[in-house]
Every structure is written in structure tokens, then in C-alpha cells.
Tab-separated table of C-alpha atoms and ligand atoms in Angstrom:
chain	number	residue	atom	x	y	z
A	963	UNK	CA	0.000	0.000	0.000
A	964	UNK	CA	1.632	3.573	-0.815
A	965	UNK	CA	1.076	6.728	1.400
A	966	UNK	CA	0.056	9.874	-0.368
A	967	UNK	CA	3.334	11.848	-0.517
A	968	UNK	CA	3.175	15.039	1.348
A	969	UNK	CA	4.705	18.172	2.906
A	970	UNK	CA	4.022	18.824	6.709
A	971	UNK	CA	3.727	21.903	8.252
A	972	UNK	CA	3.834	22.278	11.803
A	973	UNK	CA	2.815	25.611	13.453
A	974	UNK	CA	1.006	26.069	10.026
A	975	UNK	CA	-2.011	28.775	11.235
A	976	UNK	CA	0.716	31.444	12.161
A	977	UNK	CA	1.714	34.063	10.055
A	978	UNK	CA	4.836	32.342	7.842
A	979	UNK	CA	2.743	29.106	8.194
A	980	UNK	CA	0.017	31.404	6.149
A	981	UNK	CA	2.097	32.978	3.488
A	982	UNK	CA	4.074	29.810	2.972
A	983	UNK	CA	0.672	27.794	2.534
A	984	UNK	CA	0.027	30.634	-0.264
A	985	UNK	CA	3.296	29.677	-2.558
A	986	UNK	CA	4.006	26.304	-1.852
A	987	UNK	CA	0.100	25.542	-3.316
A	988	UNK	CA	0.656	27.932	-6.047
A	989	UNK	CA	4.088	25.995	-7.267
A	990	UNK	CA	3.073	23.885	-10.422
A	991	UNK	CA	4.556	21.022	-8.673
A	992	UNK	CA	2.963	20.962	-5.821
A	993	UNK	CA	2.502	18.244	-3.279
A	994	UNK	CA	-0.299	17.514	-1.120
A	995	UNK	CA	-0.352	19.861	2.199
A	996	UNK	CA	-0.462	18.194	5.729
A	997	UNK	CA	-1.047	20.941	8.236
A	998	UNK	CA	-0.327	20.550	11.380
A	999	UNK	CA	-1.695	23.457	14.781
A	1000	UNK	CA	-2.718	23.157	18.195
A	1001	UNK	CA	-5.680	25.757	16.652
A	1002	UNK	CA	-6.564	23.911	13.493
A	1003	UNK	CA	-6.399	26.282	10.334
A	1004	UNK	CA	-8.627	29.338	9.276
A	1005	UNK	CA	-11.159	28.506	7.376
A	1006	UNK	CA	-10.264	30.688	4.347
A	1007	UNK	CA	-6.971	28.759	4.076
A	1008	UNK	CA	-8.396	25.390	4.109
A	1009	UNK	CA	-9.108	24.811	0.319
A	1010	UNK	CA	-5.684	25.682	-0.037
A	1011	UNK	CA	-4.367	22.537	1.834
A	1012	UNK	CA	-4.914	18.456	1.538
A	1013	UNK	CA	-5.358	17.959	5.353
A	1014	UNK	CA	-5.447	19.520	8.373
A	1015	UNK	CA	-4.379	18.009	11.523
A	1016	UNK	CA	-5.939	19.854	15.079
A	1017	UNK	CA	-3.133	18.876	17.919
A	1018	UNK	CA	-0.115	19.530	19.836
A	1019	UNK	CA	3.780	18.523	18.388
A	1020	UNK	CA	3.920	17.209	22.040
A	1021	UNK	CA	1.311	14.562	21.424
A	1022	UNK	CA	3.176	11.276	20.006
A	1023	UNK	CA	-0.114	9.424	19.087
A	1024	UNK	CA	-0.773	12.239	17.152
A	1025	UNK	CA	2.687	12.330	15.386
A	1026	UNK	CA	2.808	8.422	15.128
A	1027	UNK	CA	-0.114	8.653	12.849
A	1028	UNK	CA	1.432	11.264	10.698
A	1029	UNK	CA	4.150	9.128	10.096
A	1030	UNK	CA	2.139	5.937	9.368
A	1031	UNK	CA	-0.703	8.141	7.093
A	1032	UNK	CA	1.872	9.953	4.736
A	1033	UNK	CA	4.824	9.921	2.996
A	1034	UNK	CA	6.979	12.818	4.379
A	1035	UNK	CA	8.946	14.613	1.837
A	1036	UNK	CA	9.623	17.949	3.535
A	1037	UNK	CA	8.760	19.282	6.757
A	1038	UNK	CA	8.666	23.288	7.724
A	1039	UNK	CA	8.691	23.058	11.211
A	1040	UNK	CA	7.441	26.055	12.046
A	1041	UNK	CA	5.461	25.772	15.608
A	1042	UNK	CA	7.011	27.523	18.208
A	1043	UNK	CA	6.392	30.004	21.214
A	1044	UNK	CA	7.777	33.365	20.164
A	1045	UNK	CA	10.012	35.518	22.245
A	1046	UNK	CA	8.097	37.597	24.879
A	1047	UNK	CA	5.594	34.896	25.597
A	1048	UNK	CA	8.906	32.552	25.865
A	1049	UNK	CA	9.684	34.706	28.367
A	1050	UNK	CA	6.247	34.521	30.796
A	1051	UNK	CA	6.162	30.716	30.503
A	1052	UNK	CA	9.982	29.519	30.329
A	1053	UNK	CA	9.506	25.746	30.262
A	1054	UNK	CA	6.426	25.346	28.660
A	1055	UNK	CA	8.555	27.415	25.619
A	1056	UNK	CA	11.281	24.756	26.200
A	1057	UNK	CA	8.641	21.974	25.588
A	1058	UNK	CA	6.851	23.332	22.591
A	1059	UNK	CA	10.260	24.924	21.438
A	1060	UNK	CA	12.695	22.431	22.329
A	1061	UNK	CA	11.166	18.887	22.646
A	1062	UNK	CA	8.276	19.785	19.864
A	1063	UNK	CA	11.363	20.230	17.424
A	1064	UNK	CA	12.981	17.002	19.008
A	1065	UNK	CA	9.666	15.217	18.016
A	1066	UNK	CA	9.707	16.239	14.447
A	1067	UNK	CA	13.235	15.574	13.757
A	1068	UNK	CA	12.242	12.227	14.914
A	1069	UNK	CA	9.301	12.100	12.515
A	1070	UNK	CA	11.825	12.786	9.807
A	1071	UNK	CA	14.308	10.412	10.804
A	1072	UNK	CA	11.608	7.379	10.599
A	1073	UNK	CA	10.071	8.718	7.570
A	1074	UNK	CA	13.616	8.523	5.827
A	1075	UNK	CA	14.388	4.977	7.343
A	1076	UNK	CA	10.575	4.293	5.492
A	1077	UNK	CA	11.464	5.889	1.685
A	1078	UNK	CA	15.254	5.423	1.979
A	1079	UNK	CA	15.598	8.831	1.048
A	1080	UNK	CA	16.589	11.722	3.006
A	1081	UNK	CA	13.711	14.277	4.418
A	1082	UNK	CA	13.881	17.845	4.031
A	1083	UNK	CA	13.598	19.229	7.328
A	1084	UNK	CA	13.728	23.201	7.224
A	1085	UNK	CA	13.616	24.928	10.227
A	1086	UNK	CA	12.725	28.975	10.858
A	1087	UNK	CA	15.328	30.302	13.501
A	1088	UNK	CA	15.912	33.969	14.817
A	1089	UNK	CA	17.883	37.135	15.382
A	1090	UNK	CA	16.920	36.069	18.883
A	1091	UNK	CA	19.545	33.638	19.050
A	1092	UNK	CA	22.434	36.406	19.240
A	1093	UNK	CA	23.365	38.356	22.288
A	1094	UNK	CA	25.069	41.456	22.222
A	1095	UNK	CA	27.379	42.188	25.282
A	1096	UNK	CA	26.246	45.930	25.237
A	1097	UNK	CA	25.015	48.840	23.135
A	1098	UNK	CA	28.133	50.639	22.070
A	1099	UNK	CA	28.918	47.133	20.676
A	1100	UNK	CA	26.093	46.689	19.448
A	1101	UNK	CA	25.953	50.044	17.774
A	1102	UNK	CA	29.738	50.240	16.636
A	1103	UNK	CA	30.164	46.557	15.013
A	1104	UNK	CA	29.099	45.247	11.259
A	1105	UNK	CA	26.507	43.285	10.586
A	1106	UNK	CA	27.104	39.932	12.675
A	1107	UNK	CA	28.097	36.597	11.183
A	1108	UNK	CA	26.283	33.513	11.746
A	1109	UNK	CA	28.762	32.368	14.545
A	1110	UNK	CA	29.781	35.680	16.158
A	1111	UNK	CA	27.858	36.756	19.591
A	1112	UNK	CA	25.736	33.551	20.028
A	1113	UNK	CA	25.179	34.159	24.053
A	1114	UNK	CA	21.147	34.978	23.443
A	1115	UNK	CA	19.599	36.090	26.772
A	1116	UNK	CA	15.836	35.057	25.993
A	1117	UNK	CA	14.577	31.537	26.253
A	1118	UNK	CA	13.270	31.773	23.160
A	1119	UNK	CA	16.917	32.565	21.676
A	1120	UNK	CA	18.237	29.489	23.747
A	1121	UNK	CA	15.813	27.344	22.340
A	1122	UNK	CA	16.125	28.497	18.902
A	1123	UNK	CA	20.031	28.420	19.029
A	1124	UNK	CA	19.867	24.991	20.180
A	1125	UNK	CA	17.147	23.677	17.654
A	1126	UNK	CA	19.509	25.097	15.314
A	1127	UNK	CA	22.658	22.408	16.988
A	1128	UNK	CA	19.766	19.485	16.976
A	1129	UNK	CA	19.114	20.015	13.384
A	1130	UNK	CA	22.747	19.708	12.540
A	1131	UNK	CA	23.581	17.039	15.196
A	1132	UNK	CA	20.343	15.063	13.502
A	1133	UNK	CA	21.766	15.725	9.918
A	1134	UNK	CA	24.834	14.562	10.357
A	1135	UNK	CA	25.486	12.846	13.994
A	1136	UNK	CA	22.481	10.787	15.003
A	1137	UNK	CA	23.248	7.295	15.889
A	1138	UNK	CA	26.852	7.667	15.167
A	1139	UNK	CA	27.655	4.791	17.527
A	1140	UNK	CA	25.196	2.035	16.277
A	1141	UNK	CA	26.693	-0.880	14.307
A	1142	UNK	CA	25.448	0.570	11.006
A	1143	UNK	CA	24.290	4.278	11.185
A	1144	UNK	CA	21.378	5.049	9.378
A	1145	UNK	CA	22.149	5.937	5.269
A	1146	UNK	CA	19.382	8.231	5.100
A	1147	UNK	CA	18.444	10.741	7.541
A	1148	UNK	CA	17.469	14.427	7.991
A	1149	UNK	CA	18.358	17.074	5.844
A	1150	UNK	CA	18.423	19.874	7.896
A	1151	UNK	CA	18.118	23.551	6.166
A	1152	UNK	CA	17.795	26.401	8.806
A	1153	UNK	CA	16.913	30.287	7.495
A	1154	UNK	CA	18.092	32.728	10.759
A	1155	UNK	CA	15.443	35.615	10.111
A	1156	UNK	CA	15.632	38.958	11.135
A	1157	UNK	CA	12.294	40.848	12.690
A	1158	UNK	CA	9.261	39.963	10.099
A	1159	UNK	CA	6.583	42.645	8.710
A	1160	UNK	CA	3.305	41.139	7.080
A	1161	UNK	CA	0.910	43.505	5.320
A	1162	UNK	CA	-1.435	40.861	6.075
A	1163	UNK	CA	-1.308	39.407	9.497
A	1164	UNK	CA	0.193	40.491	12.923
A	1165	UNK	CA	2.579	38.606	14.593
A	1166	UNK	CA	1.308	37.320	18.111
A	1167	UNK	CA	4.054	37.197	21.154
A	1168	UNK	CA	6.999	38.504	19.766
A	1169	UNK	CA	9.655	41.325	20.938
A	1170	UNK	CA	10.185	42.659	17.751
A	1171	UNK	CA	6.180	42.909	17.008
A	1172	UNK	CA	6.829	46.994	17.385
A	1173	UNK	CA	7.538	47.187	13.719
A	1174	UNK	CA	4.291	45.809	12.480
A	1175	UNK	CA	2.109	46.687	15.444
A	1176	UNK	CA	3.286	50.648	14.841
A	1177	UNK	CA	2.306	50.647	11.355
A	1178	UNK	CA	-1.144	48.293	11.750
A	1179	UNK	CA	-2.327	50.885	14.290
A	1180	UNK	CA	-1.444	53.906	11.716
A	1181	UNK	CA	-3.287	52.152	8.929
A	1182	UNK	CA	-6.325	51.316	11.158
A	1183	UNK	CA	-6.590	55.300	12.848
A	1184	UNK	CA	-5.469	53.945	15.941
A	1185	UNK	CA	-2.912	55.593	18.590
A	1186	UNK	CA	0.142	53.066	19.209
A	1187	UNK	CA	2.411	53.385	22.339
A	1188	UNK	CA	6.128	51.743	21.259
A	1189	UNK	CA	7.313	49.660	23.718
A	1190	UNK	CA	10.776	50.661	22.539
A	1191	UNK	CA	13.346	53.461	22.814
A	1192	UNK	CA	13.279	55.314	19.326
A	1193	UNK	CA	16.372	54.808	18.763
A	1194	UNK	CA	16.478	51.122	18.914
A	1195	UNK	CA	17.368	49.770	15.991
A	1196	UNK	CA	17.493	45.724	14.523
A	1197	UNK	CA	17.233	43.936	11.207
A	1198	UNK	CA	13.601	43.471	9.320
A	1199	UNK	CA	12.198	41.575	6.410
A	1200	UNK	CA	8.833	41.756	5.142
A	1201	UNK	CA	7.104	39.033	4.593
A	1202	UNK	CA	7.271	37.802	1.199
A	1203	UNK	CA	11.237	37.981	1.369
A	1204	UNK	CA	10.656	35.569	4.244
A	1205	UNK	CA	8.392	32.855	2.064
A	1206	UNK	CA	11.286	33.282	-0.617
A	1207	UNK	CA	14.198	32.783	1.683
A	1208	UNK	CA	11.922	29.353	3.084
A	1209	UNK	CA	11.506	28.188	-0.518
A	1210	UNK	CA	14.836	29.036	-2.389
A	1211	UNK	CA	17.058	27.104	0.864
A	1212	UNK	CA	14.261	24.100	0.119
A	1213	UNK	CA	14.863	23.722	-3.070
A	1214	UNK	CA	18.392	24.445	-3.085
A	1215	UNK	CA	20.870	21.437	-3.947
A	1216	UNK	CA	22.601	19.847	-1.006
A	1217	UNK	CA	25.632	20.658	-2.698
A	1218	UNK	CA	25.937	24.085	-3.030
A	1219	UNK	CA	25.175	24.346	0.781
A	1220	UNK	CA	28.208	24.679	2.810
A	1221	UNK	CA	26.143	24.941	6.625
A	1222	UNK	CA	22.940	23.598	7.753
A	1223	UNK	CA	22.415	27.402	9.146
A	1224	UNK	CA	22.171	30.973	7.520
A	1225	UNK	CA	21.558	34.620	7.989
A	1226	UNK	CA	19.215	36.354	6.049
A	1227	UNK	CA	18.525	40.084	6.138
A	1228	UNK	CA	15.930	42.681	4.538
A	1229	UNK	CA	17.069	46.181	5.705
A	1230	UNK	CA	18.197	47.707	9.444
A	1231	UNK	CA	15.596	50.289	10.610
A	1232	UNK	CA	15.302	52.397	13.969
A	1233	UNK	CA	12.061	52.558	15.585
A	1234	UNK	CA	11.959	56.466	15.149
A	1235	UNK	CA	12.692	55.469	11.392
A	1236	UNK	CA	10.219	53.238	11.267
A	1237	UNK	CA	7.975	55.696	12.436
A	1238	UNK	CA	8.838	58.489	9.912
A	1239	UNK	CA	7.997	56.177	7.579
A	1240	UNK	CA	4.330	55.392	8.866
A	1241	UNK	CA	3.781	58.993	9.235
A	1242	UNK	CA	4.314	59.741	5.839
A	1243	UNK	CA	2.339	57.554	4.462
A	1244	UNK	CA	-0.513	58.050	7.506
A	1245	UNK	CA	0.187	61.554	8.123
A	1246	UNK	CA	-2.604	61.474	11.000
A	1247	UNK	CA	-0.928	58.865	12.955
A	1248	UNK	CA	-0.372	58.850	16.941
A	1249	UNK	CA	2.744	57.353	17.708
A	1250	UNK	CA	4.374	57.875	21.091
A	1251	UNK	CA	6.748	55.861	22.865
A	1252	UNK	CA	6.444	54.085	26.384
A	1253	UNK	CA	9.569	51.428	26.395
A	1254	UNK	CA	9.212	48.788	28.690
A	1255	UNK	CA	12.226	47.761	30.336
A	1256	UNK	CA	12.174	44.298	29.770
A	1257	UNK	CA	11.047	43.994	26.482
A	1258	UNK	CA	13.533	46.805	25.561
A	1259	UNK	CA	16.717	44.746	27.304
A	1260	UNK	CA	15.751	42.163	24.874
A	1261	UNK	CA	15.944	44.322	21.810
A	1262	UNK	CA	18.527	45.855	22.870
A	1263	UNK	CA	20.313	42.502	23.116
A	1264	UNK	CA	19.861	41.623	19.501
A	1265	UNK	CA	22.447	42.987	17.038
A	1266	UNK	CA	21.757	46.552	14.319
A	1267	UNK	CA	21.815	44.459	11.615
A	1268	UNK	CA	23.023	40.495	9.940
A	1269	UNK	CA	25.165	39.745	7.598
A	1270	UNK	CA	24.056	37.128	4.876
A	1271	UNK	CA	26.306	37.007	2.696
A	1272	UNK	CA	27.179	32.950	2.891
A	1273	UNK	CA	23.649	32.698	2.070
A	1274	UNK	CA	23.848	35.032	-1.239
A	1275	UNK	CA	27.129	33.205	-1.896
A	1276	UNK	CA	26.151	29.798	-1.331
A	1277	UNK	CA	22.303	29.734	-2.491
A	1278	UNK	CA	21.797	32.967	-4.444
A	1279	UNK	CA	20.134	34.371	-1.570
A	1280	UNK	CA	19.022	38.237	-2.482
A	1281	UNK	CA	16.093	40.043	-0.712
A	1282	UNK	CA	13.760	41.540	-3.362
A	1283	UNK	CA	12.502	44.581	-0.885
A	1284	UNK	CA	15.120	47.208	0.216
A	1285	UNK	CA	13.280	50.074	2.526
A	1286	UNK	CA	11.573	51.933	0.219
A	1287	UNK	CA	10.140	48.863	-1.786
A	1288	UNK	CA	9.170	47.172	1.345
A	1289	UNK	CA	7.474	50.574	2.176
A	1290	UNK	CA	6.227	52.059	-1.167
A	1291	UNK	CA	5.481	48.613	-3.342
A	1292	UNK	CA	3.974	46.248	0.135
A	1293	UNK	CA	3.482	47.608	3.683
A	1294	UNK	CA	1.398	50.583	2.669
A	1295	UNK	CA	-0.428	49.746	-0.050
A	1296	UNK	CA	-1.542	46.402	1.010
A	1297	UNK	CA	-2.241	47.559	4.498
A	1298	UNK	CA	-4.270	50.143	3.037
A	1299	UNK	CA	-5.738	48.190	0.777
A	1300	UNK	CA	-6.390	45.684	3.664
A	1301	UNK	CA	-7.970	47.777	6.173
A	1302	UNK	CA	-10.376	49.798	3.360
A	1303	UNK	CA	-12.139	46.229	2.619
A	1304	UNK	CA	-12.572	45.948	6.361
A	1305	UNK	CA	-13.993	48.840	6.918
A	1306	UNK	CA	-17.005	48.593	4.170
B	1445	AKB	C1	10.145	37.518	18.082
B	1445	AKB	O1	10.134	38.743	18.283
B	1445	AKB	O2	10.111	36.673	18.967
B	1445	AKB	C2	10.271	37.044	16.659
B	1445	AKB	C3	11.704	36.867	16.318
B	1445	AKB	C4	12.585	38.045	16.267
B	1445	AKB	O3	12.103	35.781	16.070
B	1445	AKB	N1	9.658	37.957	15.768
């Protein structure tokens, strides 16, 4: 009996889950779509998908079926507690974070000992996982390197930096003592994002939610307190950049890739920047500032900007939106666009 070959997609009714949904059904090769979220999917993204699967990454009757159902060809794991509400609830992050990416490396390891053929397995990390020792370093050094300043001070970071070592260890480590070591295993491909902006959805959780919270608010008329300094300034990629950087590392050949993990960057933006831009294009907005300590330390901790340039090098990474594309040709007019329909 053959299983319907599929992709998976854990954490699938976030916002990346959503825009990757949108291009990996549009691809004219498509396989099926498994998704996979403790709240099931929206209802307008359902025709887009094959199956969706209601449940928790923690729940190993629920992942043993997945394996026995389908066919696994690539996985996005993409479930995961995000960075300020990592930091309220500490272990549970380090469950869903930690041992929910644990559990789906195993799913890919048994699906590849099933096919005899390596799974993709590609994995969303985070500017979380660096740590900068202070600001004047952080404002005085170029943009970091994949292995410079990994000492990340949020849970989430920890988790995500580790993740990051699993995926490797599982690619190229796991069972490295048994008689005959498995052939076929994970491939593990990991994209370390910046900040993301979505015309389309807001992010739930995060620390560097300012961005796209500051210019939702302007587009809907409402007043929006920053929870940041002005001057506090990280990397930020909008949204279809993301998708792009998911895609182009999937479908990469093994052999051009010299890591399992890479940088990718959009542009480096201040909060006060940010907010010039929203006021030109909203000139009645209300934007004040209010940081709040904590969330601020963590910002603060996360380097200006990241360099990418072993991605570009290795993959032909190249982000499509600079500032004033991400700005002129996405953010505002779909926002716009977005909030107009709502309000008819
Ligand atoms: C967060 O703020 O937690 C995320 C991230 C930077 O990974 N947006």
C-alpha cells in the first residue's frame, strides 16, 4: 500500500505558516499539504491545503499517525512560542520549542528509514539567538556573522540556538555509535530571520512585534504606544522575502550548501525610522513611545543588523525589498488596501 506523498507543516495557522501555505500551493509542482496546529487552520486557508491536523507537536499518538498516514517529503517546522511569551512561561517554551522540534526531527528520521531517502527538514530560527554584550557594541560593530555573539539572553533565543545544533547534530550525527548508522536521515536547512513585517497578518508574542504593530495601528486610525526606545534599531524583512528565503534554501541542492544554518537580512531600521515612515504615508498617525524595560533589554540585546552574505554566496540568496520597496510597493499599499475592505 503507498502513502500519499506530502509536505508537513507544523505551526502552520501562524503568520509564515500562512504565506508559505500561499506559494508552496501555487508551485506547479505541488505536493499535497499536511497541516499541522494546536488551533486547526482558518477557514479561508483550508481549500488551499490536503489535510489539516488539530493537535499539539507534544502529542506522540498524534505524530505516530502522521508518520504511518503519509509519505513525508519535507517538513517546515514552524510551531514555536515566540520571544516575549517565551519569556512569561519559560519551560512550557522549552517543551513546545525544544522537545516539539525534538519530536519532528524524529518524525523525519523514521520517515527517511521508510522511503530510503533523506527528508527535508527546514527549520525557521531567529535574530533572537544572538546576544550582544552591550550597546556601544552593538551600535559600533558590522553586521554579525552567523557564529559571532551567540550568548542569546531570551529563552526563546536558547531554544532556537539549540534547535539550530539538533538540526545539525540530527543531519549529520544521530546514531553515530550504532553498528550501522542510518544511510538516510534528515536534511536539515535552517533560514536565521531577522524581525518579520506582514501587510497581512500580525505577529502574536513577539519582541520585535513593534515594527508591524506601529504601522497596523497607523493604517487602522489607531494611537500606538512603542514599547521601545526610538532609537532602537534591529534587522527586518517583510514578509514575502521571508516565504522566498523558506523556498529558495528548500529547493536548493545539497551541494551548493556549505552549513545547515544561515543569515538572512531585509534592511536595518530604527524605531523612530520606522515611524517616519508610517507617518508619511498616515500623516494622522499617533505614535508615542512608552519602552518597557524588559522587552527593551531584549531588543537591545539583539544585534543593528546580519550579515548574509554565505547565504547570497552559497544559495543565491538576495532580498527583493530594500526600505523603500518594502514601504512604497507592500506595507502601505496592502495595508491600506487591507484595512479599506474591512472597513465597508
Ligand atoms: C520575536 O520577536 O520573537 C520574533 C523573532 C525576532 O524571532 N519575531
Amino acid at each position: 500500500m503507498s502513502r500519499k506523498k506530502v509536505i508537513v507543516i507544523s505551526g502552520a495557522n501562524g503568520e509564515v505558516g500562512h504565506g508559505l501555505i500561499k506559494a508552496l500551493s501555487a508551485k506547479p509542482d505541488a505536493l499535497p499539504i499536511v497541516v499541522l496546529d494546536l488551533r486547526g487552520l482558518d477557514e479561508h486557508m483550508k481549500p488551499l491545503v490536503d489535510s489539516t491536523i488539530v493537535g499539539d507537536i507534544l502529542d506522540q499518538n498524534l505524530l505516530d499517525n502522521l508518520t504511518s498516514e503519509y509519505e513525508i517529503d519535507t517538513i517546515y517546522h514552524l510551531a514555536a512560542l515566540l520571544s516575549t511569551h517565551s519569556e512569561f512561561r519559560p519551560e512550557a517554551a522549552h517543551r513546545v520549542n525544544v522537545q516539539g522540534t525534538i519530536n519532528m526531527l524524529q518524525v523525519a528520521i523514521e520517515q527517511a528509514r521508510w522511503r530510503a531517502k533523506p527528508v527535508k527538514f527546514i527549520f525557521p530560527s531567529s535574530v533572537a539567538v544572538y546576544g550582544m554584550p552591550n550597546l556601544a557594541i552593538k551600535h559600533t560593530i558590522p553586521p554579525v556573522h552567523e557564529d559571532q555573539y551567540t550568548n542569546p539572553i531570551t529563552m526563546y533565543g536558547c531554544n532556537k540556538l539549540y534547535c539550530e545544533h539538533l538540526g545539525r547534530y540530527y543531519n549529520s550525527y544521530y546514531r553515530q555509535l550504532a553498528a550501522k548508522p542510518d544511510e538516510n536521515g534528515v536534511d536539515f536547512r535552517c533560514v536565521r530571520f531577522p524581525g518579520i513585517i506582514s501587510a497581512t497578518t500580525m505577529p502574536s508574542g513577539g519582541t520585535s512585534d513593534f515594527a508591524p504593530e506601529m504601522i497596523h495601528a497607523a493604517a487602522k486610525g489607531e494611537p500606538y504606544a512603542c514599547f521601545v526606545r526610538p532609537d532602537t534599531t534591529i534587522p527586518f524583512m517583510v514578509m514575502p522575502d521571508a516565504i522566498r528565503a523558506l523556498l529558495e534554501l528548500a529547493d536548493a541542492p545539497r551541494e551548493v550548501l556549505s552549513r545547515h544554518v544561515y543569515n538572512v537580512a531585509g534592511f536595518s531600521l530604527s524605531a523612530e525610522q520606522i515611524a517616519q515612515r508610517v507617518m508619511h504615508a498616515f500623516p494622522s498617525a499617533q505614535i508615542t513611545y512608552d519602552p518597557t524595560p524588559g522587552r527593551q533589554n531584549i531588543v537591545d540585546s539583539w544585534p543593528r543588523d546580519m550579515n548574509d552574505g554565505i547565504a547570497r554566496a552559497d544559495w543565491g540568496w538576495m532580498p527583493e525589498y530594500d526600505i523603500d520597496r518594502a514601504f512604497n510597493e507592500y506595507l502601505v499599499p496592502t495595508i491600506t488596501a487591507q484595512y479599506a475592505d474591512t472597513s465597508e
